PDB file of N, CA and C in Angstrom:
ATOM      1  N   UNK A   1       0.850  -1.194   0.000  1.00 70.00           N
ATOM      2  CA  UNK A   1       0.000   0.000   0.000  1.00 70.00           C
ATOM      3  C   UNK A   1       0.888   1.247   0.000  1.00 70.00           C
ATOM      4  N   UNK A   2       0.404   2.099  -0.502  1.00 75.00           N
ATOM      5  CA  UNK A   2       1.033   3.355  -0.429  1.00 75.00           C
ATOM      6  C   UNK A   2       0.328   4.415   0.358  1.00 75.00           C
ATOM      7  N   UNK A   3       1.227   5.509   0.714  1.00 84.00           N
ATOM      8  CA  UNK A   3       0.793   6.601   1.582  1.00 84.00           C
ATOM      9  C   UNK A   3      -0.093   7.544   0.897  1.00 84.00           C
ATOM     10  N   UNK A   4      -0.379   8.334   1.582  1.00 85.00           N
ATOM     11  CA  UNK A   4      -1.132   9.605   1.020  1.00 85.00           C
ATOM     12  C   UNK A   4      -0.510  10.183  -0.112  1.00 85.00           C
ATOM     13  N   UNK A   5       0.734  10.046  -0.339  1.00 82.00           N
ATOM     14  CA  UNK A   5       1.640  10.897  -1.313  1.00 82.00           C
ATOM     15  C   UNK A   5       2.168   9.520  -2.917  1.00 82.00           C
ATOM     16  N   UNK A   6       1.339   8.981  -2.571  1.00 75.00           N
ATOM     17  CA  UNK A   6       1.791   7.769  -3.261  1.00 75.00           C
ATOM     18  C   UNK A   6       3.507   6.896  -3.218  1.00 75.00           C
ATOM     19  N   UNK A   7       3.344   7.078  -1.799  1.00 77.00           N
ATOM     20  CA  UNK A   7       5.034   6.373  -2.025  1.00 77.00           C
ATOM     21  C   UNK A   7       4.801   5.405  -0.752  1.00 77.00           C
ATOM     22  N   UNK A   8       6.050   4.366  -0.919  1.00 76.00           N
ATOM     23  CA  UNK A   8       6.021   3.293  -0.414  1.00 76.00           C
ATOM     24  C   UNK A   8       7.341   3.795   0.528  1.00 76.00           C
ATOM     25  N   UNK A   9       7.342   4.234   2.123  1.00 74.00           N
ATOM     26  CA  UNK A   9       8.394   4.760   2.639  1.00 74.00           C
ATOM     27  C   UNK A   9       9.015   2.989   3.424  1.00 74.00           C
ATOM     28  N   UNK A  10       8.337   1.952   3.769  1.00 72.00           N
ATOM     29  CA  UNK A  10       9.095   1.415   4.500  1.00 72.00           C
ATOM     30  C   UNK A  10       8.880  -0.239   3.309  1.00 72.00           C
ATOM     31  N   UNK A  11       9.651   0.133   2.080  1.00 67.00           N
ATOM     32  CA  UNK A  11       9.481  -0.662   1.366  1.00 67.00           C
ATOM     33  C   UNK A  11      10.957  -1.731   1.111  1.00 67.00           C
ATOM     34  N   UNK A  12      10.255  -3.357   1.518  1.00 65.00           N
ATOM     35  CA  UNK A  12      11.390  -4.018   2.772  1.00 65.00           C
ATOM     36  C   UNK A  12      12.543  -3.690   3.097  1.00 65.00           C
ATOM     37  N   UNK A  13      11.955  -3.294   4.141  1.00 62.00           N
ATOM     38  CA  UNK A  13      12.904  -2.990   5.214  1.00 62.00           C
ATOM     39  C   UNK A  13      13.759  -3.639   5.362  1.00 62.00           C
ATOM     40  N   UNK A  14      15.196  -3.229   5.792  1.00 61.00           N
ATOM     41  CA  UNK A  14      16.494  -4.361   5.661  1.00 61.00           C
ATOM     42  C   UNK A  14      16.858  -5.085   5.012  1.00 61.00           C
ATOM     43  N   UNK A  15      15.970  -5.155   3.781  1.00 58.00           N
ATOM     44  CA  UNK A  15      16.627  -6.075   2.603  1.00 58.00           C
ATOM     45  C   UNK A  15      17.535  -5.538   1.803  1.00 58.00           C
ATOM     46  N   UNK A  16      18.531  -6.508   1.507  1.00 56.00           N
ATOM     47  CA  UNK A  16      19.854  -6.410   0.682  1.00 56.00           C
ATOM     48  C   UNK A  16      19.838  -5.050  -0.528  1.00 56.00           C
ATOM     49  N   UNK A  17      18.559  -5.179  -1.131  1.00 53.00           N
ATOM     50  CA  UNK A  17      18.279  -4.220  -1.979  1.00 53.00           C
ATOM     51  C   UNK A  17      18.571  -4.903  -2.976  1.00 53.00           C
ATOM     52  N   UNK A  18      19.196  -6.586  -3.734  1.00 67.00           N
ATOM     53  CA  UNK A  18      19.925  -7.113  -4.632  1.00 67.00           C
ATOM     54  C   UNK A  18      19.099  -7.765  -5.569  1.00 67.00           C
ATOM     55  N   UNK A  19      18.166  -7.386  -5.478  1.00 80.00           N
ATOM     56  CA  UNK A  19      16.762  -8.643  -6.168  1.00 80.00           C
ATOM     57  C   UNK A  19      15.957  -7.951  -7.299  1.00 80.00           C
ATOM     58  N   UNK A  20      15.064  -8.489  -7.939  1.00 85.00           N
ATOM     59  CA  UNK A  20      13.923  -8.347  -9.060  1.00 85.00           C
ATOM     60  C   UNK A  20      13.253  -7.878  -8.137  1.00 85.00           C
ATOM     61  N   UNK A  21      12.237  -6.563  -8.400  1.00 84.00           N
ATOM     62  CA  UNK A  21      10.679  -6.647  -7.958  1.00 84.00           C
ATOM     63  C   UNK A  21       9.725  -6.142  -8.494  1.00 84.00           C
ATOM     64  N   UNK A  22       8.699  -6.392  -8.518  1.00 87.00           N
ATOM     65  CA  UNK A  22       7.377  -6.424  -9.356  1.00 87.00           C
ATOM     66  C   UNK A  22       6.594  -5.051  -8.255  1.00 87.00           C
ATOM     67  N   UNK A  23       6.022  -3.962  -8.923  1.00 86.00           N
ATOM     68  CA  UNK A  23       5.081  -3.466  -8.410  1.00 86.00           C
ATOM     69  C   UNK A  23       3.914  -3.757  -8.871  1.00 86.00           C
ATOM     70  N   UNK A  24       2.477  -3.770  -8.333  1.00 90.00           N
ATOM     71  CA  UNK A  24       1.583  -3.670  -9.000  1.00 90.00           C
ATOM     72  C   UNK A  24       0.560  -2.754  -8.839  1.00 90.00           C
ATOM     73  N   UNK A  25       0.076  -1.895  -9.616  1.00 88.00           N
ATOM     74  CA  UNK A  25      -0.585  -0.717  -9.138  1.00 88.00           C
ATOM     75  C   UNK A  25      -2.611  -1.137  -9.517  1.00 88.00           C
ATOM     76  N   UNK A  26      -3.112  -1.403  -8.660  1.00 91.00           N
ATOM     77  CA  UNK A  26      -4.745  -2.239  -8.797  1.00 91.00           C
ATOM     78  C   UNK A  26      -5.023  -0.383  -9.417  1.00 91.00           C
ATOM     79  N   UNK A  27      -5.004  -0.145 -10.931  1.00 92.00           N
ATOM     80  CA  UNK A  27      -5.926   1.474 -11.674  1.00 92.00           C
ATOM     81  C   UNK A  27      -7.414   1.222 -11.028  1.00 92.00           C
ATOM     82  N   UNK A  28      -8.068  -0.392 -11.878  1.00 93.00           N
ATOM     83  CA  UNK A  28      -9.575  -0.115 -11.684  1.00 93.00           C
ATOM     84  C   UNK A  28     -10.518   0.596 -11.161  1.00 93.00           C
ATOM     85  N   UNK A  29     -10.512   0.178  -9.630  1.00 90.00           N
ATOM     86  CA  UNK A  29     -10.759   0.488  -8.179  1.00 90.00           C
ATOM     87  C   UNK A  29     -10.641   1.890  -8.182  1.00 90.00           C
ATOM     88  N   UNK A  30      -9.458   2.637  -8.465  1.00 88.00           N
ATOM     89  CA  UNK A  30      -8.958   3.968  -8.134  1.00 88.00           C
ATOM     90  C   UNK A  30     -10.179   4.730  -9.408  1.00 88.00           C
ATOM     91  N   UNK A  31     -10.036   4.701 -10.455  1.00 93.00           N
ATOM     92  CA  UNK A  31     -11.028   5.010 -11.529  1.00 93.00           C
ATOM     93  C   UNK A  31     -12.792   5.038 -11.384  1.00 93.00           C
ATOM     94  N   UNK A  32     -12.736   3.586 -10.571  1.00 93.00           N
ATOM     95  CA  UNK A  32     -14.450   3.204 -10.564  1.00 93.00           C
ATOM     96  C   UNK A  32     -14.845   4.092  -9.667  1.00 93.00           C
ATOM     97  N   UNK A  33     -13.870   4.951  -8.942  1.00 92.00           N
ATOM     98  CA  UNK A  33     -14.665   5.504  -7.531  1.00 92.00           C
ATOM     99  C   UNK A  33     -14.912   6.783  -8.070  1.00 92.00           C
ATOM    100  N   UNK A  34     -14.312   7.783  -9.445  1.00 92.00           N
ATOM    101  CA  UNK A  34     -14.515   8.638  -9.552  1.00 92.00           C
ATOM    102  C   UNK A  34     -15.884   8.681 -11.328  1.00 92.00           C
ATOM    103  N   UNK A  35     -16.284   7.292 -10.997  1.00 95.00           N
ATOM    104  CA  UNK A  35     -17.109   7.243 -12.167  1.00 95.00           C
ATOM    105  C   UNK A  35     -16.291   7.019 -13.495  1.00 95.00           C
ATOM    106  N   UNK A  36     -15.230   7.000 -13.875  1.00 94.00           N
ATOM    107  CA  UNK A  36     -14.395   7.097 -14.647  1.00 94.00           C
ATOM    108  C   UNK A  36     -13.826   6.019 -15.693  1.00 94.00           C
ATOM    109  N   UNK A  37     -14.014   5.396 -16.532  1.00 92.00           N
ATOM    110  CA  UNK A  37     -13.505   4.510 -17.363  1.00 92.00           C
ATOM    111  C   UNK A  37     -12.463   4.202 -17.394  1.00 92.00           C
ATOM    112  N   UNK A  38     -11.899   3.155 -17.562  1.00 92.00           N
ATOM    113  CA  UNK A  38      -9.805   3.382 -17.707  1.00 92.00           C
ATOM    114  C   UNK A  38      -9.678   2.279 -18.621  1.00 92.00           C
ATOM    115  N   UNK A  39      -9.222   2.260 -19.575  1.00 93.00           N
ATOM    116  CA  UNK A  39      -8.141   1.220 -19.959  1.00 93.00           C
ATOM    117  C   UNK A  39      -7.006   0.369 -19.672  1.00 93.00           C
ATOM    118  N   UNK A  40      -6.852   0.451 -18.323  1.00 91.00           N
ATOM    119  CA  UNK A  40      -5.581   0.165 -17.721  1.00 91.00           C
ATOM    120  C   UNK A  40      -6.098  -0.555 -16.218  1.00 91.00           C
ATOM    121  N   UNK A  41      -6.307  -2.141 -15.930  1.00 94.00           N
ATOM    122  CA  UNK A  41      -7.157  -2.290 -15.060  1.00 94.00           C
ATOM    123  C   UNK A  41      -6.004  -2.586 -14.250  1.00 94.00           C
ATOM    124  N   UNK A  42      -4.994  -3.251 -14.332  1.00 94.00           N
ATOM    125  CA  UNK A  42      -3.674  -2.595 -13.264  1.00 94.00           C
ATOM    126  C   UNK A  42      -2.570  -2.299 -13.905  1.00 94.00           C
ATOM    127  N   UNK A  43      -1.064  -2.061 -13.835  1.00 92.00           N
ATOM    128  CA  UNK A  43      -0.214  -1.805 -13.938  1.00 92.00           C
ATOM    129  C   UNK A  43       0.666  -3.050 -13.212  1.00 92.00           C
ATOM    130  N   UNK A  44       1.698  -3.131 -14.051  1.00 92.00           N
ATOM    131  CA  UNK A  44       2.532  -3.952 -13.190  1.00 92.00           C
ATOM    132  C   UNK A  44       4.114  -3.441 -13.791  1.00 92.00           C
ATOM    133  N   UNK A  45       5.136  -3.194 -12.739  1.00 89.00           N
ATOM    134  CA  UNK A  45       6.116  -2.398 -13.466  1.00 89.00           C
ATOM    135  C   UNK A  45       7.554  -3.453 -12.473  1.00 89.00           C
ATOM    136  N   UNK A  46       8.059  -3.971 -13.531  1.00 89.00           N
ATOM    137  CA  UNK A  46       9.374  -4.505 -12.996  1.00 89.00           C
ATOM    138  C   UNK A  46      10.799  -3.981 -12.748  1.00 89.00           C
ATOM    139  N   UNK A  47      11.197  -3.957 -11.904  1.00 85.00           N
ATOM    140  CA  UNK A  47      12.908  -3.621 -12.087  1.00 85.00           C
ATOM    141  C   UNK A  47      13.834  -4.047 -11.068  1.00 85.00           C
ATOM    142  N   UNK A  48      14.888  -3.726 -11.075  1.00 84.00           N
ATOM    143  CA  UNK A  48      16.465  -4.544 -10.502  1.00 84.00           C
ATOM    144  C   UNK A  48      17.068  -3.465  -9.174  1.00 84.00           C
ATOM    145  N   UNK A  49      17.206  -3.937  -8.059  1.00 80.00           N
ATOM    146  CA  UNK A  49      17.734  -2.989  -7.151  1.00 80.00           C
ATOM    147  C   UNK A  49      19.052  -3.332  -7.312  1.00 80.00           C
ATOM    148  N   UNK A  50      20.319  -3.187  -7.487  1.00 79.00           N
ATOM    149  CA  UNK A  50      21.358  -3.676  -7.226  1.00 79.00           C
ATOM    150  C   UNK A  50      22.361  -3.145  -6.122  1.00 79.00           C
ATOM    151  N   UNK A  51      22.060  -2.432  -5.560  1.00 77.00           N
ATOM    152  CA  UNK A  51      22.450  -1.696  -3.978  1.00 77.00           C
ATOM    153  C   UNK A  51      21.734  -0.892  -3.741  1.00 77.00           C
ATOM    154  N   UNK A  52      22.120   0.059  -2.163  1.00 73.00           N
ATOM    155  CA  UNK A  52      21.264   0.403  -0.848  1.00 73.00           C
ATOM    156  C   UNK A  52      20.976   1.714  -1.513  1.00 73.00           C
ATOM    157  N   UNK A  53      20.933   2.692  -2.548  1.00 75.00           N
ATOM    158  CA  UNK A  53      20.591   3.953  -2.966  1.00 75.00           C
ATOM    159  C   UNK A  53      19.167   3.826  -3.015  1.00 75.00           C
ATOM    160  N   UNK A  54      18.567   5.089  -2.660  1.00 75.00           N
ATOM    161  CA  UNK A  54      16.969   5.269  -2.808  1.00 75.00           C
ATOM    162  C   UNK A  54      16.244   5.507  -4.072  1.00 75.00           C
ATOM    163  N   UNK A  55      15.315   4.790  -4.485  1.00 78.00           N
ATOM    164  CA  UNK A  55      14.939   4.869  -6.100  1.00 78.00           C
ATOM    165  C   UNK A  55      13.634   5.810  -5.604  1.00 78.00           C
ATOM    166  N   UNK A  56      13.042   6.198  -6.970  1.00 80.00           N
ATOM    167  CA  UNK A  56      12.074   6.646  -7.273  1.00 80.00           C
ATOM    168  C   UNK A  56      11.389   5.977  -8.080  1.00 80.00           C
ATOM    169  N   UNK A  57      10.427   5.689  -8.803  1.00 80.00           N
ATOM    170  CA  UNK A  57       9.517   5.146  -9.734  1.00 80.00           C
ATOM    171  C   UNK A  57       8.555   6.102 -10.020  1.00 80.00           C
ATOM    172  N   UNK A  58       8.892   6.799 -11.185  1.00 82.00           N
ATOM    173  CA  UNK A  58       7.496   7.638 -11.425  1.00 82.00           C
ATOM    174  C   UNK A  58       6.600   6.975 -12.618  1.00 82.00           C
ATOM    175  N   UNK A  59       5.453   7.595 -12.251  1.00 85.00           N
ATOM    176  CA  UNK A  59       4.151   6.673 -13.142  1.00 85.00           C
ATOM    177  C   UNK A  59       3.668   7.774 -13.293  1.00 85.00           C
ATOM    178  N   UNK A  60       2.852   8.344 -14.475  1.00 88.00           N
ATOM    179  CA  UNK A  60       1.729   9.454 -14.660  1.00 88.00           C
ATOM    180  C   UNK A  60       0.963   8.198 -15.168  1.00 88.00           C
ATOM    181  N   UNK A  61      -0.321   8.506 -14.745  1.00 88.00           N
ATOM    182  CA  UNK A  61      -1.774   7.688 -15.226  1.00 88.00           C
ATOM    183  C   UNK A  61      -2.520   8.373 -15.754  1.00 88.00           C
ATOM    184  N   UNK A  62      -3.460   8.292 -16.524  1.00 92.00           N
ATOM    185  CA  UNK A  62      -5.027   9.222 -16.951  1.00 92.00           C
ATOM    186  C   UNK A  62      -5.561   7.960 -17.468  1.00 92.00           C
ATOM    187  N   UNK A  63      -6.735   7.937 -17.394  1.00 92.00           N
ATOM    188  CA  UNK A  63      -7.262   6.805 -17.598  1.00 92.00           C
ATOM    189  C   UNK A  63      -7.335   6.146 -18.970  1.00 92.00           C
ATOM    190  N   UNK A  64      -6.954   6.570 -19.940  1.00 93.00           N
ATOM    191  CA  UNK A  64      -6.244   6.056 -21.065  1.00 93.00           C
ATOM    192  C   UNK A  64      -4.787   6.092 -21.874  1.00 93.00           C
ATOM    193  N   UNK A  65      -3.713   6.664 -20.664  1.00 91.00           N
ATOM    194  CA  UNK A  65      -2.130   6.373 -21.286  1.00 91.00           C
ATOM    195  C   UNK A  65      -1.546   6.425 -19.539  1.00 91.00           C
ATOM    196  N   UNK A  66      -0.528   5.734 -20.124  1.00 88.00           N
ATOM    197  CA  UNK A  66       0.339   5.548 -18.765  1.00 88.00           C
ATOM    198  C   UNK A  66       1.356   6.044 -19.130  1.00 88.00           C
ATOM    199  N   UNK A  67       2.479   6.657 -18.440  1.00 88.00           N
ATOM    200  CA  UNK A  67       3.816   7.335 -18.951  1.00 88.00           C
ATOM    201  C   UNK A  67       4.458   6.930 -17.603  1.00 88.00           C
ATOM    202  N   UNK A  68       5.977   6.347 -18.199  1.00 83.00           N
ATOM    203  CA  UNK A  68       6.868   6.185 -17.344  1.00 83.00           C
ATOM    204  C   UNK A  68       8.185   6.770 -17.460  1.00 83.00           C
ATOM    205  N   UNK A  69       8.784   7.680 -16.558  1.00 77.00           N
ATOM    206  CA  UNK A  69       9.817   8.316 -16.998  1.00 77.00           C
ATOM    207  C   UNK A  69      11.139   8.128 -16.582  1.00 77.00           C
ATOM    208  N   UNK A  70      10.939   6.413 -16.163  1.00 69.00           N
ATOM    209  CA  UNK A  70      12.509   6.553 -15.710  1.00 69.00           C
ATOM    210  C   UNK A  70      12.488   6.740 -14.450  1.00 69.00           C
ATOM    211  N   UNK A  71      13.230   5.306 -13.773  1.00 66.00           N
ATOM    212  CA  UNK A  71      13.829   5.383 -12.101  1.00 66.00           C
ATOM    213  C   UNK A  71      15.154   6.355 -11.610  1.00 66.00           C
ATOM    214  N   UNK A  72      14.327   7.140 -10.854  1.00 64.00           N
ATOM    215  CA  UNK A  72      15.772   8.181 -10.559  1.00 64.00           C
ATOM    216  C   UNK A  72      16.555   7.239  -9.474  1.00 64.00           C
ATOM    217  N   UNK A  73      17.404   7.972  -8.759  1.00 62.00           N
ATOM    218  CA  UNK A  73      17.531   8.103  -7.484  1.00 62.00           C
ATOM    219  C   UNK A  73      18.742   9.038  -7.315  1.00 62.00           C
TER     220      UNK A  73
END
């Protein structure tokens, strides 16, 4: 789950940081509540931590394009 700000602050904790992980973002739900149609009934976005630096993941949504711009940190 994410916070009010859409971020995941205690996202596992103490782990190596060395692994694959899968986000998955449930759109539907978020859409159906504002009456809203979407094309996009979840999101699922993969990538590689390979050490302890803090990433970002940005996502823009609208209910018919998704834009991804690249993991900062």
């Amino acid at each position: 789950m994410t916070d009010q700000n859409g971020r995941i602050t205690d996202f596992l904790p103490g782990s190596a940081n060395s692994e694959i992980f899968e986000l998955t973002y449930f759109t539907a739900n978020y859409f159906k509540k504002s009456n809203t149609k979407s094309f996009y009934p979840f999101i699922e976005v993969v990538f590689q931590i390979s050490d302890k630096h803090y990433y970002h993941v940005p996502i823009t949504l609208q209910p018919m394009v998704i834009r991804f711009t690249g993991g900062t940190r």
